[in-house]
Short mmCIF file of C-alpha atoms in Angstrom, two decimals:
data_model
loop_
_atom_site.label_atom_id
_atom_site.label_comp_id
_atom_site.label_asym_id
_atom_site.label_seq_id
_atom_site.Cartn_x
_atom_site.Cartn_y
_atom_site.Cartn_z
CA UNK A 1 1.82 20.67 -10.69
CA UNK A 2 2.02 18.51 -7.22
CA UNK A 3 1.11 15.53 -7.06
CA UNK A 4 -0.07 13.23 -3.90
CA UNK A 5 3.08 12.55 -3.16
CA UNK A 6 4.54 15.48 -3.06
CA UNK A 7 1.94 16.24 -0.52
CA UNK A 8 2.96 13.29 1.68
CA UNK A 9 6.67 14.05 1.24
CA UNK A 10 5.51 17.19 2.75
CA UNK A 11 3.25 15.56 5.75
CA UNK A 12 0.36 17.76 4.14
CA UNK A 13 -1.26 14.02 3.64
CA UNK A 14 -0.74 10.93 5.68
CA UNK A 15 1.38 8.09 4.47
CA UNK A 16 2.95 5.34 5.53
CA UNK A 17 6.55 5.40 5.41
CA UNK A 18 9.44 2.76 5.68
CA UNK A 19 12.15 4.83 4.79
CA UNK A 20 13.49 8.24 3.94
CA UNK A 21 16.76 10.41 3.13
CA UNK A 22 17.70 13.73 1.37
CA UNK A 23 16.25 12.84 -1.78
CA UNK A 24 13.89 9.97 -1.38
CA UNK A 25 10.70 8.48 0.59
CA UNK A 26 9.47 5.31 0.62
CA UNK A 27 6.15 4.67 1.72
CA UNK A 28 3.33 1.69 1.47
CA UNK A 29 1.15 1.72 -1.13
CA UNK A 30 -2.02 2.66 -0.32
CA UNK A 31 -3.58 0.03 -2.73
CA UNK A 32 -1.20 -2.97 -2.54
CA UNK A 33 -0.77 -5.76 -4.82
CA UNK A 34 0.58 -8.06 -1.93
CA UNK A 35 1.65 -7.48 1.72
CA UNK A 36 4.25 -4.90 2.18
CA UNK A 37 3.63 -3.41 -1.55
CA UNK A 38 5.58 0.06 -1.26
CA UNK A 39 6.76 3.15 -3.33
CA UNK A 40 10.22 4.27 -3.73
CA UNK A 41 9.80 8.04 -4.73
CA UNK A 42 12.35 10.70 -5.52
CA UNK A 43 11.31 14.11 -3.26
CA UNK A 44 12.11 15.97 -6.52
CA UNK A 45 8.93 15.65 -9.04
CA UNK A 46 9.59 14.06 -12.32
CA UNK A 47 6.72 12.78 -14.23
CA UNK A 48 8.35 10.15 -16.11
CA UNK A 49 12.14 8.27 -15.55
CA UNK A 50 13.17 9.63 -19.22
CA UNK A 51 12.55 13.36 -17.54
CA UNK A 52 15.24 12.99 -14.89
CA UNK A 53 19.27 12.87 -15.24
CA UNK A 54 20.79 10.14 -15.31
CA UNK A 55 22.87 10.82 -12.04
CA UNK A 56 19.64 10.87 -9.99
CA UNK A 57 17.55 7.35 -11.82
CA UNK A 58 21.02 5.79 -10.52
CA UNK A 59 20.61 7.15 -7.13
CA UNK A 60 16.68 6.00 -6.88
CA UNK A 61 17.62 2.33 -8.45
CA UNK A 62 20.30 2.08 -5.43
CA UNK A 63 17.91 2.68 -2.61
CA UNK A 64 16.12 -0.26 -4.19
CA UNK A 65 18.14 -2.76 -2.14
CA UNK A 66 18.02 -1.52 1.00
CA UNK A 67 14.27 -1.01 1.12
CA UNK A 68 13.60 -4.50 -0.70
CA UNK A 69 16.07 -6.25 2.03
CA UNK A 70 13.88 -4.73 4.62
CA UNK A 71 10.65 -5.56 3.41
CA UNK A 72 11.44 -9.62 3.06
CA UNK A 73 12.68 -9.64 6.18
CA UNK A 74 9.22 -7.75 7.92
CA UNK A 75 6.93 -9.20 5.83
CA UNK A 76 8.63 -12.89 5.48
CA UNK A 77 8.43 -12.81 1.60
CA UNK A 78 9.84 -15.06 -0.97
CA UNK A 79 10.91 -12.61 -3.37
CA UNK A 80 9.77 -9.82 -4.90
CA UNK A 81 8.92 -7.98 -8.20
CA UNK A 82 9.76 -4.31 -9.05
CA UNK A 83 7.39 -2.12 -11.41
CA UNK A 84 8.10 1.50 -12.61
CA UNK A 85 5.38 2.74 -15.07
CA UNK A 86 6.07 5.84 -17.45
CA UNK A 87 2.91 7.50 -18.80
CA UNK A 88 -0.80 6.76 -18.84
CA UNK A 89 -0.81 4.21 -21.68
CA UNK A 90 1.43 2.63 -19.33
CA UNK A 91 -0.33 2.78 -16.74
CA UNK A 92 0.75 5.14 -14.54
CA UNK A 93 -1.49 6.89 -12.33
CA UNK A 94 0.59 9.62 -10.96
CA UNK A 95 2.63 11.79 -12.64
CA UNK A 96 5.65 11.66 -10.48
CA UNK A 97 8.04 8.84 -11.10
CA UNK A 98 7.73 6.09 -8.29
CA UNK A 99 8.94 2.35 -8.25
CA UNK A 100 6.93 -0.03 -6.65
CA UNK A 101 8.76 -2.75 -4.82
CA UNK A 102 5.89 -5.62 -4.45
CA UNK A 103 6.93 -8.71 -2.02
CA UNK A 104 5.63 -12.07 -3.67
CA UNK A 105 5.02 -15.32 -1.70
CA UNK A 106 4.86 -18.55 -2.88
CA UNK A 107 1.87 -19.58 -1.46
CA UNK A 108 -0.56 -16.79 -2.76
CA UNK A 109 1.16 -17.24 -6.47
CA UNK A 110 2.16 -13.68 -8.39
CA UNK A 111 -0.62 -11.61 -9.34
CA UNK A 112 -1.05 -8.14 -10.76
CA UNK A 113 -4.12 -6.43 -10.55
CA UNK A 114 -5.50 -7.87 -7.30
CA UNK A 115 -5.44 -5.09 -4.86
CA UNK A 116 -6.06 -5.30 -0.63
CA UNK A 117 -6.97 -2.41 1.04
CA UNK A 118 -5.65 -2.20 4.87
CA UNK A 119 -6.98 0.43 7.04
CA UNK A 120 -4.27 2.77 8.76
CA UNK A 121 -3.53 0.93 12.20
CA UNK A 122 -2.34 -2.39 9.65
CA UNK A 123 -0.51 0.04 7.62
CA UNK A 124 1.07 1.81 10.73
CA UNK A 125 2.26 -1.37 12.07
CA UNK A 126 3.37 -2.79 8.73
CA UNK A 127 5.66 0.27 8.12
CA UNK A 128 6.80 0.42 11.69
CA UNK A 129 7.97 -3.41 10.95
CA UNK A 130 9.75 -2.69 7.75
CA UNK A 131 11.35 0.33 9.38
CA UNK A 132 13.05 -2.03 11.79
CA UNK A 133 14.50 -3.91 9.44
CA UNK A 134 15.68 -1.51 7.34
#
């Protein structure tokens, strides 16, 4: 069954995105934890990580650099934090895998389940940031 983002891979719903290739999209989260929260997400639905070959969770894990360099450098971060949840005890809302890459900042301290929500014209400018530094 698709799932959101399989819907915004497709442009059928809006997102953000920072950055995409062949096999991947990375977009802001609708529902950050801190500025310049975002989603790594393979095109190809997988519910969970243990679902998908090996080949392609290597693949994923390498764009992780990349979009994490650009992201400290838009957003001025510290450091950041990197989540990937696998089922609903676990918390994971959608069932396609995703990876959130979450910017932390030494002045706001690192929380968890504190979420901002920016309207689209801060999220279009945000991602057009990141882009440019990516």
């Amino acid at each position: 069954m698709a799932s959101i983002f399989t819907d915004i891979i497709n442009k059928i719903t809006v997102g953000h995105f920072i950055y995409e290739d062949e096999k991947h999209v990375a977009i802001l989260d609708k529902y950050p934890i801190d500025f310049g929260h975002s989603l790594l997400i393979p095109k190809k639905q997988y519910e969970k990580i243990t679902d998908m070959p090996s080949s392609e969770i290597a693949d994923l894990f390498s764009k992780i650099p990349i979009i994490a360099n650009g992201i400290l450098k838009a957003t001025n971060a510290d450091a950041f934090s990197i989540a990937q949840n696998n089922g609903k005890a676990a918390k994971q809302i959608i069932a396609h895998v995703h990876v959130h890459i979450i910017p932390r900042y030494n002045s706001t301290g690192t929380l968890w389940t504190k979420r901002k929500i920016l309207n689209d014209d801060e999220l279009n400018k945000l991602a057009e940031k990141i882009r440019n530094c990516i």
